[in-house]
Coordinates of C-alpha atoms in Angstrom, one line a residue:
Chain A
D316 CA 10.9 8.0 -37.4
T317 CA 13.1 4.9 -37.6
E318 CA 15.5 4.5 -34.2
V319 CA 17.5 2.9 -36.9
T320 CA 19.0 5.7 -38.6
Q321 CA 21.0 5.1 -41.7
T322 CA 23.3 7.5 -43.5
P323 CA 23.6 9.0 -46.1
K324 CA 19.8 9.0 -47.8
H325 CA 21.4 9.0 -51.4
L326 CA 24.9 8.0 -52.7
V327 CA 26.2 7.8 -56.1
M328 CA 29.7 6.7 -57.1
G329 CA 32.0 5.5 -59.3
M330 CA 33.1 2.0 -60.1
T331 CA 36.6 3.6 -59.0
N332 CA 35.2 5.2 -55.9
K333 CA 35.5 4.2 -51.9
K334 CA 32.7 5.0 -50.3
S335 CA 31.1 4.2 -46.9
L336 CA 27.0 3.4 -45.9
K337 CA 26.8 3.9 -41.7
C338 CA 24.1 2.8 -39.6
E339 CA 23.2 3.1 -36.1
Q340 CA 20.8 2.0 -33.1
H341 CA 20.6 2.9 -30.0
M342 CA 17.6 0.1 -29.1
G343 CA 20.6 -1.7 -26.9
H344 CA 20.0 -4.6 -29.8
R345 CA 22.5 -7.0 -30.2
A346 CA 22.0 -8.0 -33.7
M347 CA 22.1 -5.7 -36.8
Y348 CA 21.8 -6.9 -40.6
W349 CA 22.5 -5.2 -43.8
Y350 CA 20.2 -6.4 -46.3
K351 CA 20.4 -5.1 -50.4
Q352 CA 16.9 -4.9 -51.9
K353 CA 16.0 -4.2 -55.6
A354 CA 13.1 -2.8 -56.8
K355 CA 9.5 -4.5 -55.7
K356 CA 12.0 -7.1 -54.8
P357 CA 12.0 -9.0 -51.1
P358 CA 15.3 -7.3 -49.3
E359 CA 18.8 -10.2 -50.2
L360 CA 20.5 -11.1 -46.7
M361 CA 23.7 -9.9 -47.0
F362 CA 25.7 -9.9 -43.0
V363 CA 24.6 -11.1 -39.8
Y364 CA 26.7 -9.4 -36.5
S365 CA 25.8 -10.6 -33.0
Y366 CA 27.9 -9.4 -30.3
E367 CA 29.5 -7.1 -32.4
K368 CA 31.3 -10.7 -34.5
L369 CA 30.6 -10.9 -37.9
S370 CA 28.3 -14.1 -37.5
I371 CA 26.5 -14.9 -41.2
N372 CA 28.1 -14.0 -44.4
E373 CA 25.6 -14.7 -47.3
S374 CA 28.6 -14.7 -50.2
V375 CA 28.9 -11.2 -50.6
P376 CA 31.2 -10.0 -53.3
S377 CA 34.8 -8.9 -51.1
R378 CA 33.7 -5.3 -52.4
F379 CA 31.5 -5.0 -49.7
S380 CA 33.4 -5.0 -46.5
P381 CA 31.2 -4.5 -42.7
E382 CA 32.3 -3.8 -39.9
C383 CA 31.0 -3.0 -36.3
P384 CA 32.6 -0.7 -34.2
N385 CA 30.6 -1.2 -31.6
S386 CA 27.5 -2.6 -30.6
S387 CA 25.4 0.4 -31.6
L388 CA 26.8 0.8 -34.8
L389 CA 27.4 -0.7 -38.4
N390 CA 29.2 0.3 -41.7
L391 CA 29.6 -1.3 -44.8
H392 CA 32.7 -0.2 -46.7
L393 CA 32.4 -0.1 -50.4
H394 CA 35.0 -0.3 -53.1
A395 CA 35.3 -1.2 -56.8
L396 CA 31.3 -1.8 -57.5
Q397 CA 29.5 -2.3 -60.4
P398 CA 26.5 -0.9 -61.7
E399 CA 24.2 -4.0 -60.5
D400 CA 25.3 -3.2 -57.2
S401 CA 23.1 0.0 -57.8
A402 CA 20.4 -1.2 -54.8
L403 CA 18.8 0.0 -51.2
Y404 CA 21.0 -1.2 -49.2
L405 CA 19.0 -1.4 -45.7
C406 CA 20.7 -1.7 -42.1
A407 CA 18.3 -3.3 -39.6
S408 CA 18.4 -4.8 -35.8
S409 CA 17.1 -6.8 -33.2
L410 CA 17.3 -7.9 -30.1
D411 CA 18.8 -10.9 -30.3
R412 CA 19.9 -12.8 -33.3
G413 CA 17.5 -15.4 -32.1
L414 CA 14.1 -16.0 -30.5
G415 CA 12.4 -14.3 -33.3
S416 CA 12.7 -11.2 -32.1
P417 CA 11.7 -8.9 -34.9
L418 CA 13.2 -6.8 -37.0
H419 CA 13.6 -2.8 -37.1
F420 CA 15.0 -1.7 -40.2
G421 CA 16.4 2.3 -40.9
N422 CA 15.2 3.5 -43.9
G423 CA 17.9 2.7 -46.3
T424 CA 20.4 4.7 -48.1
R425 CA 19.9 4.4 -52.1
L426 CA 23.0 3.5 -53.8
T427 CA 23.4 4.3 -57.8
V428 CA 26.3 3.1 -59.2
T429 CA 27.5 4.5 -62.6
Chain B
T529 CA 15.7 -21.7 -53.4
Q530 CA 12.8 -19.6 -52.7
L531 CA 11.1 -21.2 -49.5
L532 CA 8.8 -18.7 -49.0
E533 CA 6.4 -17.9 -52.2
Q534 CA 4.0 -14.9 -51.9
S535 CA 1.1 -14.5 -54.5
P536 CA 0.0 -12.4 -56.3
Q537 CA 3.5 -10.7 -57.4
F538 CA 1.5 -7.5 -58.2
L539 CA -1.8 -6.3 -57.0
S540 CA -4.1 -3.2 -57.9
I541 CA -7.9 -2.6 -56.3
Q542 CA -10.1 0.2 -55.9
E543 CA -9.8 1.5 -52.8
G544 CA -12.7 0.3 -50.7
E545 CA -12.5 -3.2 -51.5
N546 CA -11.0 -6.6 -49.8
L547 CA -7.8 -8.5 -50.8
T548 CA -5.8 -11.7 -49.6
V549 CA -1.6 -12.1 -49.8
Y550 CA -0.6 -15.5 -49.4
C551 CA 2.1 -16.4 -48.1
N552 CA 3.5 -20.4 -48.7
S553 CA 5.9 -22.9 -48.3
S554 CA 6.6 -26.5 -48.4
S555 CA 8.7 -25.8 -44.6
V556 CA 7.5 -26.0 -41.1
F557 CA 8.1 -22.9 -39.5
S558 CA 8.1 -21.7 -35.5
S559 CA 7.0 -18.6 -36.3
L560 CA 6.1 -16.3 -39.1
Q561 CA 6.0 -12.6 -39.3
W562 CA 4.3 -10.2 -41.7
Y563 CA 6.0 -6.9 -42.3
R564 CA 4.6 -4.0 -44.3
Q565 CA 7.3 -1.5 -46.5
E566 CA 5.9 2.0 -48.1
P567 CA 7.2 3.6 -50.4
G568 CA 11.5 5.6 -49.0
E569 CA 11.1 3.6 -46.5
G570 CA 12.3 0.2 -44.7
P571 CA 9.5 -2.8 -43.8
V572 CA 8.0 -2.3 -40.7
L573 CA 6.9 -5.5 -38.6
L574 CA 2.9 -5.6 -38.5
V575 CA 2.0 -9.2 -36.6
T576 CA 3.9 -12.4 -35.5
V577 CA 2.2 -15.6 -35.6
V578 CA 3.4 -18.1 -33.6
T579 CA 0.4 -20.7 -32.8
G580 CA -0.6 -23.1 -35.9
G581 CA -4.5 -22.0 -36.5
E582 CA -3.8 -18.6 -34.8
V583 CA -5.8 -15.9 -36.1
K584 CA -4.7 -12.3 -35.2
K585 CA -6.3 -9.2 -36.2
L586 CA -4.8 -5.2 -36.4
K587 CA -7.2 -3.0 -37.2
R588 CA -8.7 -3.7 -40.9
L589 CA -5.6 -6.7 -41.5
T590 CA -6.4 -10.1 -40.4
F591 CA -3.4 -12.8 -40.3
Q592 CA -3.9 -16.0 -40.1
F593 CA -1.1 -19.2 -39.6
G594 CA -1.4 -22.2 -40.5
D595 CA -2.9 -25.4 -38.9
A596 CA 0.4 -27.4 -40.1
R597 CA 2.0 -24.0 -39.8
K598 CA 3.0 -23.8 -43.2
D599 CA 1.4 -21.5 -44.6
S600 CA -0.4 -18.0 -43.5
S601 CA -2.8 -15.2 -45.6
L602 CA -2.7 -11.5 -44.9
H603 CA -6.4 -10.0 -45.7
I604 CA -7.1 -6.4 -46.0
T605 CA -10.9 -5.2 -45.5
A606 CA -12.1 -1.6 -47.1
A607 CA -8.7 -1.2 -48.8
Q608 CA -7.3 2.9 -48.1
P609 CA -4.6 4.3 -50.1
G610 CA -2.2 4.7 -46.9
D611 CA -2.7 0.3 -47.4
T612 CA -0.3 1.0 -51.0
G613 CA 3.1 -0.8 -49.9
L614 CA 5.1 -4.2 -50.3
Y615 CA 4.2 -6.5 -48.0
L616 CA 6.7 -9.5 -47.2
C617 CA 6.3 -12.4 -45.1
A618 CA 9.4 -13.5 -43.7
F619 CA 10.3 -16.8 -41.4
L620 CA 12.6 -17.7 -39.1
T621 CA 15.3 -20.3 -39.1
G622 CA 19.0 -21.3 -37.9
N623 CA 18.5 -18.6 -35.9
Q624 CA 17.8 -16.0 -39.4
F625 CA 14.7 -14.4 -41.0
Y626 CA 14.9 -14.7 -44.5
F627 CA 11.8 -13.2 -46.6
G628 CA 9.3 -14.1 -49.2
T629 CA 9.2 -13.0 -52.4
G630 CA 6.8 -9.9 -51.9
T631 CA 4.0 -8.5 -52.7
S632 CA 3.2 -5.1 -54.0
L633 CA -0.2 -3.4 -53.9
T634 CA -1.4 -0.3 -54.7
V635 CA -4.8 1.1 -53.6
I636 CA -6.4 3.8 -56.3
P637 CA -8.2 6.4 -54.2

């Protein structure tokens, strides 16, 4: 079992819907990440939070809105998505953003936009 | 621009065969990590290499970091169906990890 928990595991939403993806870790990690992954492709970095502050936003469209309520929780709010946004959304955490501490991934949310 | 190129992109082999996956770049890295992602799961760290020329072994997996710290390889001996997955190298730059292009491995029983 992964120590990073993501919910829901699967999500189907229409282009006018608003939904949220949730991620939780209790390892005391201070950096949390959102990645987007298409089939058989590497994960693409979307957002990085370090000590609950957004530190990296990799030019992600505004229809994706991250939120870090506390050091254990990370949300990704979705609104007015497009079918091409269908993908596996992975959350990860690390002890610290620097120092090369490894990433711990959740098992992802499989998102389908219809 | 993709800084880390992996080869091959896809690989399908019979159980018991050996294979090598390569991760190449024109940049020098302070460290490099290898992850494996099994179907339906998130990537899991296999190893971190830091020193040029370093060789690390994890059971049937052997990882090598190039002398110039620009490339790395992963060799699997006697592959098993459980080795099936997406293999990803990842480098640290600007205090952030980015992934290579990935190698999708299928081991046929």
